[in-house]
mmCIF file of C-alpha atoms in Angstrom:
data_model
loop_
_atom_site.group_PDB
_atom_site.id
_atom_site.type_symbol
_atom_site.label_atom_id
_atom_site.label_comp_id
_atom_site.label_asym_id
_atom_site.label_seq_id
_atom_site.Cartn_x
_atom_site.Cartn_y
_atom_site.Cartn_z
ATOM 1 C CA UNK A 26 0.222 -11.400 -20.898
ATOM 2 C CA UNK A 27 2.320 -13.461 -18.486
ATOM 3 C CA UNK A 28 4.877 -11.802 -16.295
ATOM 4 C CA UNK A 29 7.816 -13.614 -15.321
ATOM 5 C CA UNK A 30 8.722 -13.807 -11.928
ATOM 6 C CA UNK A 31 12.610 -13.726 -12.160
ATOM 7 C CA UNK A 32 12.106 -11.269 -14.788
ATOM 8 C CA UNK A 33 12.570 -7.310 -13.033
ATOM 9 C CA UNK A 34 14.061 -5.705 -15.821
ATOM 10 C CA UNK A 35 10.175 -4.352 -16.669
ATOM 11 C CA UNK A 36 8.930 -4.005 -13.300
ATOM 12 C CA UNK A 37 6.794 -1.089 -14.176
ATOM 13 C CA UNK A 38 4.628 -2.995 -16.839
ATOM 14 C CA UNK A 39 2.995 -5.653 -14.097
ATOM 15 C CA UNK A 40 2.576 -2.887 -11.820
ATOM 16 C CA UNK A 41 0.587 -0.700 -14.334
ATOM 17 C CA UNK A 42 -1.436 -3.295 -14.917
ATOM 18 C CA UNK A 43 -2.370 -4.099 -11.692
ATOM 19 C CA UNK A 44 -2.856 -0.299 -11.095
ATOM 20 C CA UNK A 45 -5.382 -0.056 -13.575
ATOM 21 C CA UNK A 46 -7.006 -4.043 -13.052
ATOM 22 C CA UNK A 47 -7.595 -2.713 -9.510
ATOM 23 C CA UNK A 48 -9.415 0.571 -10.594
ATOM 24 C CA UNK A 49 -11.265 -2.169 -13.257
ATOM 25 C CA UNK A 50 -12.649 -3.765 -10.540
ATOM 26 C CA UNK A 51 -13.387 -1.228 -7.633
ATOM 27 C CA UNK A 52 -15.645 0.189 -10.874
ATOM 28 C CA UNK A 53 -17.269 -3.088 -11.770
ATOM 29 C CA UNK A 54 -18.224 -3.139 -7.720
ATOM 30 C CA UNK A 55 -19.093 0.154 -7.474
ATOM 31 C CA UNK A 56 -21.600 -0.439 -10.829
ATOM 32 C CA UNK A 57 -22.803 -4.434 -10.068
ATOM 33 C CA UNK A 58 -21.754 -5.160 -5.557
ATOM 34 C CA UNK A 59 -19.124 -6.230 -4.082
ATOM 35 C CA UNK A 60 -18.644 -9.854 -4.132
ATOM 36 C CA UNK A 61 -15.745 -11.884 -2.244
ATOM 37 C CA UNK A 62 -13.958 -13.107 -5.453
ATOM 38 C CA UNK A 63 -13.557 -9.218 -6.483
ATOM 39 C CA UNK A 64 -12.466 -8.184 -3.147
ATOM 40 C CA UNK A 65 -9.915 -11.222 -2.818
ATOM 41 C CA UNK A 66 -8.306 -10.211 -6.097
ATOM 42 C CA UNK A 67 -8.340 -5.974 -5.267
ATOM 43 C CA UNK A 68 -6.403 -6.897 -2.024
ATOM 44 C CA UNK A 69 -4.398 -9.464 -3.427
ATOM 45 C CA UNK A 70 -3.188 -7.131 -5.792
ATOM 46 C CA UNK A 71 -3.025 -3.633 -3.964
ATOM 47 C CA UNK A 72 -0.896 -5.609 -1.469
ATOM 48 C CA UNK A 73 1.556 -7.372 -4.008
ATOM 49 C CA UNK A 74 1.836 -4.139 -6.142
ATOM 50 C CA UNK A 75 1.950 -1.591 -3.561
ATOM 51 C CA UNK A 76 -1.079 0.434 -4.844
ATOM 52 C CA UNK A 77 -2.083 2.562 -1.457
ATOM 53 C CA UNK A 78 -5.953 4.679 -2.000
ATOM 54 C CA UNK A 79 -8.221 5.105 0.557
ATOM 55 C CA UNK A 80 -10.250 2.347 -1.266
ATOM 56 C CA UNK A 81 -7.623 -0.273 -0.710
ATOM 57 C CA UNK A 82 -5.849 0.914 2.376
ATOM 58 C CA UNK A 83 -9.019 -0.013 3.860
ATOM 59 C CA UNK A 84 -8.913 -3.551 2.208
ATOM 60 C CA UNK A 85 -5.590 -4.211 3.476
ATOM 61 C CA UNK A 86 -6.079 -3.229 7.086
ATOM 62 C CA UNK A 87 -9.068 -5.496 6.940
ATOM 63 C CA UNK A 88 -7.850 -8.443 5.448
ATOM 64 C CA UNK A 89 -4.470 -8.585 7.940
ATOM 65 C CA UNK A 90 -6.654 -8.437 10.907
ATOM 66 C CA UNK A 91 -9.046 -10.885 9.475
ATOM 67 C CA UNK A 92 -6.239 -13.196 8.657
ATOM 68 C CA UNK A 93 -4.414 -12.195 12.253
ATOM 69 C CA UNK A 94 -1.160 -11.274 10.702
ATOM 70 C CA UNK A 95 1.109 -10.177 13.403
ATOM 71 C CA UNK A 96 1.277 -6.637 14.205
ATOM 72 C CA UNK A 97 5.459 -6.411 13.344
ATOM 73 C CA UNK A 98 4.282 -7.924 9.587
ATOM 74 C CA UNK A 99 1.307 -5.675 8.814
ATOM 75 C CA UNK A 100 1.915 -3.922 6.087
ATOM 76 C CA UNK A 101 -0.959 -0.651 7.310
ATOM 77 C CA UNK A 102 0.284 -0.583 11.144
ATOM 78 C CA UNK A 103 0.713 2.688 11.278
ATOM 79 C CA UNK A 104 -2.295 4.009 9.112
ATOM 80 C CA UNK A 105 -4.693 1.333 11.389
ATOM 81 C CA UNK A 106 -3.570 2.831 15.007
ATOM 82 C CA UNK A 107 -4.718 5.917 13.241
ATOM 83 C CA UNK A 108 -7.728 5.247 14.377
ATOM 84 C CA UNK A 109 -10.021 7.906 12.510
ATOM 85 C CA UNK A 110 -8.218 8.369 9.283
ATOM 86 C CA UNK A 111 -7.996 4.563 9.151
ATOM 87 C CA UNK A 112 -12.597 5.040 9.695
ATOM 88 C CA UNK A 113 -12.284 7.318 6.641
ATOM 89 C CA UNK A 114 -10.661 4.724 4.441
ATOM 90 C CA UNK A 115 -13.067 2.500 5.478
ATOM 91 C CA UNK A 116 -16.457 4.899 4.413
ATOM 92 C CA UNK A 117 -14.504 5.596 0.987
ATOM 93 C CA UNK A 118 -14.747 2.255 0.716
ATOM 94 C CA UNK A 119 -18.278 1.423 1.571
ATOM 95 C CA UNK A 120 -19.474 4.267 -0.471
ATOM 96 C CA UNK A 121 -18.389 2.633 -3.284
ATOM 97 C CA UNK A 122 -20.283 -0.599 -2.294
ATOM 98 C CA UNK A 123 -23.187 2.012 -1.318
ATOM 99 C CA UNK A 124 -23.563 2.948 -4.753
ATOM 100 C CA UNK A 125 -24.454 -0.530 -5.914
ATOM 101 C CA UNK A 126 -26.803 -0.684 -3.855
ATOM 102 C CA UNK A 127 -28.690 2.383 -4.249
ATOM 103 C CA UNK A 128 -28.904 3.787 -8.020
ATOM 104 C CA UNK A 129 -29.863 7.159 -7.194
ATOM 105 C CA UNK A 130 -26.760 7.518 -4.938
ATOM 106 C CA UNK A 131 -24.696 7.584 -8.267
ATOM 107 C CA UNK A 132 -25.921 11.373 -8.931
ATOM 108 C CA UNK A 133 -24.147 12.600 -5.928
ATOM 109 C CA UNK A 134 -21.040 14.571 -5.433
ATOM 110 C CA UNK A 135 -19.527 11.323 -3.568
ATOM 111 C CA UNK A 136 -20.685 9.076 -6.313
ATOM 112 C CA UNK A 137 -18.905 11.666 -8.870
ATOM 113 C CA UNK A 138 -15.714 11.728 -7.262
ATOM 114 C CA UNK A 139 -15.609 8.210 -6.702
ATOM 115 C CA UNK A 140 -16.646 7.655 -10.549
ATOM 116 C CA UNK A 141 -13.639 9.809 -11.481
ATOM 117 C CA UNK A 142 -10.673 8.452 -8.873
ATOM 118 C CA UNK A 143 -11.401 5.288 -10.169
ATOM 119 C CA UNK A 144 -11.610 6.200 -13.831
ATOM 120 C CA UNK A 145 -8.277 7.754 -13.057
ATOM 121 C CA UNK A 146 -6.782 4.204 -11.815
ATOM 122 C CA UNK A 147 -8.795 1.958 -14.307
ATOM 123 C CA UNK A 148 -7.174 4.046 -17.300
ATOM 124 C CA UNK A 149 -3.437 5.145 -16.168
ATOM 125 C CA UNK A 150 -1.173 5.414 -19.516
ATOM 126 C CA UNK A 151 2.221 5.275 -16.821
ATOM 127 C CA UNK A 152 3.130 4.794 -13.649
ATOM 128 C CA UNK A 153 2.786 8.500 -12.462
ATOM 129 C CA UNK A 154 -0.749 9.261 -13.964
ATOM 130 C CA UNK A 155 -1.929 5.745 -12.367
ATOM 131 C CA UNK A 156 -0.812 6.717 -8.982
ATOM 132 C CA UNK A 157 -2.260 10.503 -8.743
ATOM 133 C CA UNK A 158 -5.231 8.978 -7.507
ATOM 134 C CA UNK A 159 -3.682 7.744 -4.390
ATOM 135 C CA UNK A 160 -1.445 11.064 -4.377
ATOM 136 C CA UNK A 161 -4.400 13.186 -3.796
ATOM 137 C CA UNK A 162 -5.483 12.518 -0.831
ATOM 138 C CA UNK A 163 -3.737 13.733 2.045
ATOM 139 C CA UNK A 164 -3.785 12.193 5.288
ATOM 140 C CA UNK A 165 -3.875 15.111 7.765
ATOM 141 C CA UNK A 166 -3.947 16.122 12.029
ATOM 142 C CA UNK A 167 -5.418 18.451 13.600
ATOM 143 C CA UNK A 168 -3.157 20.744 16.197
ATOM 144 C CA UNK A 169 -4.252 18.412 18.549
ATOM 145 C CA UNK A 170 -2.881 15.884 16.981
ATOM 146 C CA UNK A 171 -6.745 13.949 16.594
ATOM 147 C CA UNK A 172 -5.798 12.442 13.072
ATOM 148 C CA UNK A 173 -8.194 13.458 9.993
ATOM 149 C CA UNK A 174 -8.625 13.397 6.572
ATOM 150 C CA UNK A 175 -8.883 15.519 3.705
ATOM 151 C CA UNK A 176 -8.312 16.119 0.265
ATOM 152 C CA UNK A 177 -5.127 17.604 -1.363
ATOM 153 C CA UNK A 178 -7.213 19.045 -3.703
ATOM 154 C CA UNK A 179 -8.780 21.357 -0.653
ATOM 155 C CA UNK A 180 -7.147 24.582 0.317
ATOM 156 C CA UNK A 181 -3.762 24.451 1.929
ATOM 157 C CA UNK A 182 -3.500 22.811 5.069
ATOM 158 C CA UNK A 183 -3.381 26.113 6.988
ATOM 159 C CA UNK A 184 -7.079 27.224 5.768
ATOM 160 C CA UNK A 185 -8.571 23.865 5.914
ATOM 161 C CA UNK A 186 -11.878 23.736 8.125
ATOM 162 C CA UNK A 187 -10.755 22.532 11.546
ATOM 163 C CA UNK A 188 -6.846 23.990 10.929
ATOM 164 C CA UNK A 189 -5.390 20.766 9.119
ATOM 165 C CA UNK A 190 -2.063 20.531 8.862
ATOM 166 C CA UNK A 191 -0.577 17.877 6.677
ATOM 167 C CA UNK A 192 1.549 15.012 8.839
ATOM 168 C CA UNK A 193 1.363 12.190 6.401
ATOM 169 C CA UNK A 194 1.133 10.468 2.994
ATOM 170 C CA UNK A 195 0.094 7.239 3.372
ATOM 171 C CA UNK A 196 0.309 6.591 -0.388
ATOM 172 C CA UNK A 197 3.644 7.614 -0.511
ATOM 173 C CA UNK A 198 4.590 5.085 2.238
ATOM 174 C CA UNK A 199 4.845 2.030 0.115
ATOM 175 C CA UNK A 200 7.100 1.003 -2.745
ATOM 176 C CA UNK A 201 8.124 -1.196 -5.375
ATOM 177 C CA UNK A 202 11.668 -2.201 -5.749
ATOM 178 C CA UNK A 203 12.295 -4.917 -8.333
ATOM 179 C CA UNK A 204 8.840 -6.473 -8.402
ATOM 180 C CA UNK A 205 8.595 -6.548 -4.647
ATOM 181 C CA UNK A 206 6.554 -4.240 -2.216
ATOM 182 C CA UNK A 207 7.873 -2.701 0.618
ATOM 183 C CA UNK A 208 5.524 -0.623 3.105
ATOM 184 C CA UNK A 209 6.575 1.768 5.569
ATOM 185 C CA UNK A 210 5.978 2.655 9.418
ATOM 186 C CA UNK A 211 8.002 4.465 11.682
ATOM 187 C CA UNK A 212 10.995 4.753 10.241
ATOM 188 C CA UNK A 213 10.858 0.657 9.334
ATOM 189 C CA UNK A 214 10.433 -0.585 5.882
ATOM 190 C CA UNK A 215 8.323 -4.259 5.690
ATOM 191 C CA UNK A 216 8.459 -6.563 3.140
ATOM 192 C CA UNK A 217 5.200 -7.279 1.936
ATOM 193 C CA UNK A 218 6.733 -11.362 1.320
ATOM 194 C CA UNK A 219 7.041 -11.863 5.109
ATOM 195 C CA UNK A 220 3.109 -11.973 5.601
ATOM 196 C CA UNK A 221 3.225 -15.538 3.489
ATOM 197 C CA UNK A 222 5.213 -17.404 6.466
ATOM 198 C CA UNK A 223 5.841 -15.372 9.836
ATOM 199 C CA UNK A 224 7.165 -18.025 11.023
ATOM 200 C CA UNK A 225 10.573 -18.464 9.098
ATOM 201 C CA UNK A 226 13.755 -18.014 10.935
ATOM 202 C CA UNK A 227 14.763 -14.287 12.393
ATOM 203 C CA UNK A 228 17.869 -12.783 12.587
ATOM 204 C CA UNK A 229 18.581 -9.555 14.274
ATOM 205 C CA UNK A 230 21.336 -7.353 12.390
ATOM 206 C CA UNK A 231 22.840 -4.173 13.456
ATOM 207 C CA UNK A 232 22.535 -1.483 10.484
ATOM 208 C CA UNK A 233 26.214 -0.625 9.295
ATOM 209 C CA UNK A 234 28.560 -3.717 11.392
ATOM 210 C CA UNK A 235 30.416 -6.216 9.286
ATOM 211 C CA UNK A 236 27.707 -8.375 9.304
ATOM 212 C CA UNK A 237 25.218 -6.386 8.048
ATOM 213 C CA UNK A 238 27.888 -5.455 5.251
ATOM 214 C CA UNK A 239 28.612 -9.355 4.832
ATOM 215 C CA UNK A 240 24.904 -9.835 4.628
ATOM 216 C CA UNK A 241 24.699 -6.950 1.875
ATOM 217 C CA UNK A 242 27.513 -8.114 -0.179
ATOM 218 C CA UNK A 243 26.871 -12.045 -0.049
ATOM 219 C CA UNK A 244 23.103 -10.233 -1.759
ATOM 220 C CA UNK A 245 23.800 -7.882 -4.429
ATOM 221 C CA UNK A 246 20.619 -8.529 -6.131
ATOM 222 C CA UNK A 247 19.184 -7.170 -3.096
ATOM 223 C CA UNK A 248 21.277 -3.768 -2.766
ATOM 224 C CA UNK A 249 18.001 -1.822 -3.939
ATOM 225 C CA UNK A 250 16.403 -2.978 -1.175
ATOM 226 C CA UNK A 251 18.882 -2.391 1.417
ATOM 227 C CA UNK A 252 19.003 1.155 -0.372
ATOM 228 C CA UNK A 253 15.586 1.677 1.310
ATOM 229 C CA UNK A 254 17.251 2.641 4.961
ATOM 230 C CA UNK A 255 18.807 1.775 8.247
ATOM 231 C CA UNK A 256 15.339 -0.018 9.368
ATOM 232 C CA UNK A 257 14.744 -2.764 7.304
ATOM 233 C CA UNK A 258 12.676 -6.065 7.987
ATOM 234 C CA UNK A 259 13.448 -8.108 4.543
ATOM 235 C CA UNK A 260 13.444 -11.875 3.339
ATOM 236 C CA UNK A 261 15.976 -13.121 2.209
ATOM 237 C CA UNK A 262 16.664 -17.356 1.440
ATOM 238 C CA UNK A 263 13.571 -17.853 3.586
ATOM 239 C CA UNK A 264 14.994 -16.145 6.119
ATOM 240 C CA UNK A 265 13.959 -12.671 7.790
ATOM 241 C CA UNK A 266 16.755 -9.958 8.640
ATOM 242 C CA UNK A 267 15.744 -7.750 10.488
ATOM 243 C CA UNK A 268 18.195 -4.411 10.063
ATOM 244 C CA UNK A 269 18.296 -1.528 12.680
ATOM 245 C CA UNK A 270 20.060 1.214 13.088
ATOM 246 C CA UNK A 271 22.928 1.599 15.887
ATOM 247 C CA UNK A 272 21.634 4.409 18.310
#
């Protein structure tokens, strides 16, 4: 199929398909290696479609330092200064490259889990069943407030091993509005687009004055996005405005 770009009254059906392309070719590395053409396209992809799993949160995070994107336009900020849930993305990850490399890894419990998450991406009917995969995992802290990881489909965060406590959802922190991603940190929303030229104008615009309502009205095709919140970093006529709240 080709997918117009100026066409977002079917947003859902390029995202699906990138959903399950992505789980496609996570299994084809987890069967044959990982190879940099495969790994281009799953990041390429996760990024541009907003598809968050431990197996590409971990590509993301990667590829923005590799490339140096600027800390303000990463898309994973928050989930990389959490430094050992960010470590657990990255062994999800490499377990899956593991498995290539060693058949008789594939009979473990890792290798079945893995073997089913992905199946679960790679064959997604909708939108919803695509996206459980990234939905059950939990990103969790301990009282403490050391950062972990574990599996929503554990017991409740109050009998976990090590008294997890849920604080985040990384998976739930991204979105698609209108063909175009938008990942949260903080309480900021980023626009995936900016990481293609951080270097475009800035302007600074005070959430709720009358010229953040000028800027919202002179866009209405953008009033979904502005929908998002008070924080907002979003390109617009190859510009970026970034919109905070007054305090």
């Amino acid at each position: 199929m080709t997918f117009t770009q100026k066409d977002t009254s079917h947003t859902f059906i390029p995202q699906l398909w990138a959903t399950r392309r992505v789980g496609w070719l996570l299994d084809e590395m987890r069967l044959h290696g990982e190879s940099a053409e495969v790994k281009d396209e799953v990041t390429r992809l996760a990024r541009q479609f907003g598809i968050v799993t431990p197996y590409t949160a971990y590509l993301i995070m990667e590829d923005e330092h590799q490339r140096h994107v600027p800390l303000a336009a990463q898309n994973m900020r928050e989930l990389s200064a959490d430094v050992p849930t960010a470590a657990r993305t990255n062994d999800m990850y490499k377990s899956v490259d593991r498995e290539a490399k060693d058949e008789r890894s594939r009979n473990g419990a890792g290798a079945v889990d893995n073997a089913e998450n992905l199946a679960q991406l790679r064959n997604g009917e909708n939108l919803e069943q695509a996206a459980q995969m990234g939905q059950q995992f939990q990103f969790a802290a301990r009282p403490d407030q050391s950062a972990g990881f574990a599996l929503a489909k554990a017991p409740s965060p109050s009998t976990q091993p090590g008294g997890y406590r849920v604080a985040a959802n990384y998976a739930q922190q991204a979105r698609v509005i209108k063909g175009r991603a938008f990942y949260q940190n903080g309480d900021t929303w980023t626009d995936s687009t900016w990481q293609t030229n951080t270097s475009i104008k800035t302007r600074d615009i005070k959430f709720g004055t009358d010229e953040y309502f000028d800027l919202v009205k002179y866009h209405p095709e953008a009033n979904e996005w502005f929908a998002l919140g008070e924080d907002l970093d979003i390109v617009l006529d190859g510009a970026l405005y970034q919109v905070r709240h007054i305090d």
